[in-house]
GROMACS .gro file of C-alpha atoms in nm:
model
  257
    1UNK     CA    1   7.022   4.773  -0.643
    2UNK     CA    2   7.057   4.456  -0.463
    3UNK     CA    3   7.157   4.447  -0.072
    4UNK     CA    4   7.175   4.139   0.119
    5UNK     CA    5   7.136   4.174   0.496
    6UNK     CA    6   7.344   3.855   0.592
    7UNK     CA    7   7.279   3.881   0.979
    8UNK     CA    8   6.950   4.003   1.118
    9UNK     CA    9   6.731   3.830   1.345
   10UNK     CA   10   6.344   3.893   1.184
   11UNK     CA   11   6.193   3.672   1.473
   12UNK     CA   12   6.304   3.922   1.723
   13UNK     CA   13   6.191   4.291   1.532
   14UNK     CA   14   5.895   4.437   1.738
   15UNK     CA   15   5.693   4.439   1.449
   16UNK     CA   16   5.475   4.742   1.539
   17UNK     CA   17   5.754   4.992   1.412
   18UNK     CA   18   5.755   4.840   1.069
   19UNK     CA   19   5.359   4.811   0.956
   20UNK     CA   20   5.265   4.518   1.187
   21UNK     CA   21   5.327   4.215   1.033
   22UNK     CA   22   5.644   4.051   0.888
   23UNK     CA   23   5.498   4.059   0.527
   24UNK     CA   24   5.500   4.518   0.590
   25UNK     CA   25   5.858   4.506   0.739
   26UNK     CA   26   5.980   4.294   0.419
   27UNK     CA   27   5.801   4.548   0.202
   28UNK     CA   28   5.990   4.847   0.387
   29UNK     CA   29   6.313   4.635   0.339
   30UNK     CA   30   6.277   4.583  -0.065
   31UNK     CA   31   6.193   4.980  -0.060
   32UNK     CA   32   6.521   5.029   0.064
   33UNK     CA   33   6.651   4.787  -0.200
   34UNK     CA   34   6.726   4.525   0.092
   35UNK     CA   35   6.619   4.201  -0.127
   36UNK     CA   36   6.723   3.891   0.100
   37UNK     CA   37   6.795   3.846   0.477
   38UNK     CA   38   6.968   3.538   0.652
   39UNK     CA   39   6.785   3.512   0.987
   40UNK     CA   40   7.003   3.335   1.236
   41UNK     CA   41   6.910   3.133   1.528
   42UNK     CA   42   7.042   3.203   1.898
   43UNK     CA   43   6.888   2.901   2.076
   44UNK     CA   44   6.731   2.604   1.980
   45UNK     CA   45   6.402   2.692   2.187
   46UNK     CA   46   6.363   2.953   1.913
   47UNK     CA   47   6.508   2.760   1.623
   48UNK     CA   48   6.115   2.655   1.463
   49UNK     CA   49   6.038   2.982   1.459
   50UNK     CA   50   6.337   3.114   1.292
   51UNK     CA   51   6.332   2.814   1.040
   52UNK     CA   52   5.916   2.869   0.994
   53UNK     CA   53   6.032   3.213   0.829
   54UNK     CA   54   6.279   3.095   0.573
   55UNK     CA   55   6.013   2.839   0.485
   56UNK     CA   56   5.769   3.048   0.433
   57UNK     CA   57   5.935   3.345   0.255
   58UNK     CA   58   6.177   3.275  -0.023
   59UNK     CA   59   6.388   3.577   0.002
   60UNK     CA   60   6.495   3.461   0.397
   61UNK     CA   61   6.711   3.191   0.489
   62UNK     CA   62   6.830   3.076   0.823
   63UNK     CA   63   7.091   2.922   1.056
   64UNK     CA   64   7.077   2.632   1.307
   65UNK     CA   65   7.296   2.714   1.684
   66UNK     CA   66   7.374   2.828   1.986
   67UNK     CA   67   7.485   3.188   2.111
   68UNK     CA   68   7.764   3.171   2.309
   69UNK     CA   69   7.614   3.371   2.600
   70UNK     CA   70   7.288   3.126   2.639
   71UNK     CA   71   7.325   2.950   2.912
   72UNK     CA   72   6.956   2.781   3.046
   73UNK     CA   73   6.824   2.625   2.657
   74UNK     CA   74   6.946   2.305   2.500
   75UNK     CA   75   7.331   2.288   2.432
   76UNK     CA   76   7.366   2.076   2.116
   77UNK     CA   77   7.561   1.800   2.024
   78UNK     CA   78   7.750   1.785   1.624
   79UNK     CA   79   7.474   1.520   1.546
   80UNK     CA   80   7.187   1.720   1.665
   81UNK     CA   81   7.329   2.004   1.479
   82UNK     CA   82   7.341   1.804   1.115
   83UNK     CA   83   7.011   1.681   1.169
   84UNK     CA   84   6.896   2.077   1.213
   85UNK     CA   85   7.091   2.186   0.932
   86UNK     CA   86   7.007   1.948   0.656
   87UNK     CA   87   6.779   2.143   0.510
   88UNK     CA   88   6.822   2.385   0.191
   89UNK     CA   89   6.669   2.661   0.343
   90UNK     CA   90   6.944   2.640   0.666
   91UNK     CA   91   7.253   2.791   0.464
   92UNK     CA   92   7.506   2.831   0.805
   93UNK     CA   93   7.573   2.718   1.177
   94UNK     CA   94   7.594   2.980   1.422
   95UNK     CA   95   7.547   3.168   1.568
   96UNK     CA   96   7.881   3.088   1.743
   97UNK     CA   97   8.166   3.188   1.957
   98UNK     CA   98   8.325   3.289   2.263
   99UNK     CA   99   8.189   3.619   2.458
  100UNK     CA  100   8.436   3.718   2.782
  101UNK     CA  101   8.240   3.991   2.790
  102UNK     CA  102   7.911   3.841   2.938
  103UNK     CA  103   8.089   3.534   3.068
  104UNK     CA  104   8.395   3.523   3.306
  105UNK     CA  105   8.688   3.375   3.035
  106UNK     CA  106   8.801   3.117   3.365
  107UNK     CA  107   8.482   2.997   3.410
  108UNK     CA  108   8.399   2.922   3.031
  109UNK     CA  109   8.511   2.601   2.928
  110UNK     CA  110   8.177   2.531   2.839
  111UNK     CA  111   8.153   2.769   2.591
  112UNK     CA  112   8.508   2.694   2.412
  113UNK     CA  113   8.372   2.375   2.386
  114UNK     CA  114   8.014   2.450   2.248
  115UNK     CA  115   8.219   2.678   1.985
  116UNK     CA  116   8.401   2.329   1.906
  117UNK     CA  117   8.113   2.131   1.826
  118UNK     CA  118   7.979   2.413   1.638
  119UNK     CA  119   8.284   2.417   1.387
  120UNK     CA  120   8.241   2.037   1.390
  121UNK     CA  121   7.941   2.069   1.289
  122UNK     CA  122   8.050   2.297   1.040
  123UNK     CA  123   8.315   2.110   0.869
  124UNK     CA  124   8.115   1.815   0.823
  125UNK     CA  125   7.775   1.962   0.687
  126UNK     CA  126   7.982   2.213   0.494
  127UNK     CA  127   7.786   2.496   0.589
  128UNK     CA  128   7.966   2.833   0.683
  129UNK     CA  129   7.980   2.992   1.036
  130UNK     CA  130   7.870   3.252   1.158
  131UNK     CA  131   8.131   3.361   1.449
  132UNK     CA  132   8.029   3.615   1.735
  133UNK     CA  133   8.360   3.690   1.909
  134UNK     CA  134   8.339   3.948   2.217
  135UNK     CA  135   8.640   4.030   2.442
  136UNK     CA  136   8.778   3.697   2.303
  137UNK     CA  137   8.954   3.768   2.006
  138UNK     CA  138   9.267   3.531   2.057
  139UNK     CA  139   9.106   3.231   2.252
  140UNK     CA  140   8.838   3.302   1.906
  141UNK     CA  141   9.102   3.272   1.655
  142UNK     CA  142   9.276   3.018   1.867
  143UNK     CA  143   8.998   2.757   1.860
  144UNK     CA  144   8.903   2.804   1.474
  145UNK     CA  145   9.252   2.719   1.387
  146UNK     CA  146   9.309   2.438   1.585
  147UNK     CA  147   8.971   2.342   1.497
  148UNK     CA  148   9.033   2.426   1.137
  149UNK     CA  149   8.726   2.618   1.056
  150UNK     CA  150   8.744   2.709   0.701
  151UNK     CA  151   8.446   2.857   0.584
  152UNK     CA  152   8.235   3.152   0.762
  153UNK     CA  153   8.207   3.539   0.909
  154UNK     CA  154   8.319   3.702   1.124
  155UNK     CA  155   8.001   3.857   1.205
  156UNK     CA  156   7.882   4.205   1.331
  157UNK     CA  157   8.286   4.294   1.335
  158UNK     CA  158   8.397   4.550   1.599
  159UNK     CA  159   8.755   4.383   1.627
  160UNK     CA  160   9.091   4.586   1.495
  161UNK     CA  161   9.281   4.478   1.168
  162UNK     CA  162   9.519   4.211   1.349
  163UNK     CA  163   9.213   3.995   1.435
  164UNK     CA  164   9.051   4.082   1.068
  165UNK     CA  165   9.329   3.991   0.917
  166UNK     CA  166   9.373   3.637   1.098
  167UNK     CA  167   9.012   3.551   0.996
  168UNK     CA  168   9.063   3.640   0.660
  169UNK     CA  169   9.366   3.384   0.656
  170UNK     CA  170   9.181   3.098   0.785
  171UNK     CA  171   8.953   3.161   0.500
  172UNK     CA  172   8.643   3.419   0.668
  173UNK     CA  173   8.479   3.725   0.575
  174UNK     CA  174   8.439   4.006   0.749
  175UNK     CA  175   8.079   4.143   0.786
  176UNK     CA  176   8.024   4.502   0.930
  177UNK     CA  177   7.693   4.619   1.094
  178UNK     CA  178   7.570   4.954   1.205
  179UNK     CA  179   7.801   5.023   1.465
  180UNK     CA  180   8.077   5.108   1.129
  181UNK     CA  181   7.862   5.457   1.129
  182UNK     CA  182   7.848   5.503   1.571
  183UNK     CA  183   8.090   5.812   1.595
  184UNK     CA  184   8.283   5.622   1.804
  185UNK     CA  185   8.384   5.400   1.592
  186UNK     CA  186   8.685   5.548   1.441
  187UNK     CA  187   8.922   5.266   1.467
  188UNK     CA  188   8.666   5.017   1.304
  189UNK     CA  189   8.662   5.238   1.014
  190UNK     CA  190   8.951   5.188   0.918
  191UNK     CA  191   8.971   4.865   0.956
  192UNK     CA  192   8.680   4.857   0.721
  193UNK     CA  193   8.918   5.017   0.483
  194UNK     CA  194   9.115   4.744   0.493
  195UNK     CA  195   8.917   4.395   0.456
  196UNK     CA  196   8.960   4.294   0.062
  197UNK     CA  197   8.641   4.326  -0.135
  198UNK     CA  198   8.583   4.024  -0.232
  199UNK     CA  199   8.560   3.916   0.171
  200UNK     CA  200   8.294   4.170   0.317
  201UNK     CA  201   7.932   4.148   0.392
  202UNK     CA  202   7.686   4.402   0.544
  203UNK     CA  203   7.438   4.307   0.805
  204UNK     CA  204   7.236   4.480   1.072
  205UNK     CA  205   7.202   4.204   1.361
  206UNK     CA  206   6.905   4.405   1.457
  207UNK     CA  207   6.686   4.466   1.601
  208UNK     CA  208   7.015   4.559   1.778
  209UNK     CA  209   7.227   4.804   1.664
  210UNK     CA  210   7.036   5.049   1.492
  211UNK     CA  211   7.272   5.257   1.228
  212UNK     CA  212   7.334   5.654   1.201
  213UNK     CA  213   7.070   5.812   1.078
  214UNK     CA  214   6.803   5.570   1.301
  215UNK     CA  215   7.029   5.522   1.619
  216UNK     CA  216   6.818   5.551   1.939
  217UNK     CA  217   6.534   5.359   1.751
  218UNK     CA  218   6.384   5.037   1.669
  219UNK     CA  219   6.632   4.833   1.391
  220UNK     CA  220   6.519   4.629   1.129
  221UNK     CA  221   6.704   4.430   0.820
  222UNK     CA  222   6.619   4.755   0.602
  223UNK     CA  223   6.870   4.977   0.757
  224UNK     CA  224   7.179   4.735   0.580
  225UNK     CA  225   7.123   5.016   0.338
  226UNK     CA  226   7.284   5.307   0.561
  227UNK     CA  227   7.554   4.993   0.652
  228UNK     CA  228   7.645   4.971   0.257
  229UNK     CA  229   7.580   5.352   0.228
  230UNK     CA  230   7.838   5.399   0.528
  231UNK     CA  231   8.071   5.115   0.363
  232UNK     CA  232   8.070   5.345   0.029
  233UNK     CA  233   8.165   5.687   0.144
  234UNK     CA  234   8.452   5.477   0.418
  235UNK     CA  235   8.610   5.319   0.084
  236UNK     CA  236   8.537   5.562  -0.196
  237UNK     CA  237   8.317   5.376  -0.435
  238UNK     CA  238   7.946   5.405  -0.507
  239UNK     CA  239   7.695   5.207  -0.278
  240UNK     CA  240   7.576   5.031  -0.547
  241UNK     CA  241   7.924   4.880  -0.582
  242UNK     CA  242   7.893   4.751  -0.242
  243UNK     CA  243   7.589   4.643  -0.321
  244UNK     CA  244   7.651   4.448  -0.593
  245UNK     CA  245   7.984   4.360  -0.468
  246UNK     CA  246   7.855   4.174  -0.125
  247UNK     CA  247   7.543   4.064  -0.253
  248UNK     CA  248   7.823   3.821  -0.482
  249UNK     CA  249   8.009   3.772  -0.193
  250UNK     CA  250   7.675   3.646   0.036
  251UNK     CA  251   7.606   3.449  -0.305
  252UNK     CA  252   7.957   3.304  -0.277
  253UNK     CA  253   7.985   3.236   0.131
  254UNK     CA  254   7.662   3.043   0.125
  255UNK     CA  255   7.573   2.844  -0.208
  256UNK     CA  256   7.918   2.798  -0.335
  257UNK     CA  257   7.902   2.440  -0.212
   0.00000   0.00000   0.00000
């Protein structure tokens, strides 16, 4: 089995849960058949780092951008965003977005237009986004089609179907993380029911996050296996269908052009 965890962020694990270095947490990972991680940068201040692991380790690739919610790092313009991305090894841009939830939406014209660039950046390098949206589904969807973003995720997906579903017809797929197995989350199951298969991913954005049976503790990009194991039992096939089945789709997202 094959699992691709398409959003984590390895730079940030506290490496003393998972052996102590990043070479024992990749080892845990493959043991849990978790082969290949995209590690996405939040802030440029970081980005080295980030870009120093893909470099190093041929199973991780990363991103080049700008969370939404950082406010006090560089904010980058499209150029300085090619120049960052033109590299093999940096397969997306993101991560980007709107986020209401941390910022007031009246007071974050900054941010639509950091999201802007971002898709600009996008469309010209060629490289999918990766799209956090939080408390700002319609301004999101607003700005990628006037934008015309074509080519991305929706990442860590906690949205309902009417938001999934616009996504998926501008072109994006739909990755779910470990909140799809948080007993709350009802409503996202079946949404998760819904997204075609040829248009999901799996992730675990940890160390955030941390699925059912680990919740309470430490994440790492291992635990995409109780995502996909979650993803199975939701849609009535056999987790190495998902598996196999995202692990194309990650394949397909990110090296298709």
């Amino acid at each position: 089995m094959h699992i691709v965890d398409s959003h984590c962020h390895i730079d940030r694990v506290d490496l003393e849960h998972f052996g102590g270095s990043i070479e024992s947490m990749l080892a845990h990972a493959n043991e849990m058949s978790v082969k290949e991680f995209l590690c996405v940068c939040i802030d440029l201040e970081h980005f080295d780092d980030v870009f120093s692991l893909a470099k190093k380790h041929d199973q991780i690739y990363a991103s080049v951008g700008v969370h939404p919610v950082e406010q006090e790092g560089q904010d980058p313009s499209v150029e300085e965003l090619l120049a960052l991305a033109d590299d093999d090894k940096i397969i997306a841009i993101g991560e980007t977005g709107l986020d209401y939830f941390h910022v007031e939406k009246e007071s974050a014209d900054w941010q639509r237009d950091r999201f802007r660039r971002h898709i600009a950046a996008s469309n010209e390098s060629g490289k999918p986004m990766i799209i956090h949206t939080r408390n700002a589904k319609e301004d999101t969807i607003s700005i990628m089609a006037e934008e015309k973003a074509n080519a991305g995720v929706m990442h860590c997906f906690s949205e309902d179907w009417e938001t999934a579903k616009a996504a998926l017809d501008l072109g994006f797929y739909i990755s779910f993380s470990g909140i799809v197995t948080f007993k709350s989350a009802e409503a996202l199951r079946e949404v998760a029911k819904k997204v075609p298969a040829d248009r999901l991913l799996v992730e675990t954005d940890s160390p955030y996050l941390t699925p059912v049976p680990n919740r309470g503790r430490p994440n790492s990009p291992a635990y995409t296996y109780y995502v996909a194991e979650k993803l199975a039992e939701i849609r009535g096939v056999s987790i190495d269908q998902i598996a196999d089945t995202t692990t194309k789709n990650f394949k397909r997202l990110f090296f298709s052009n």
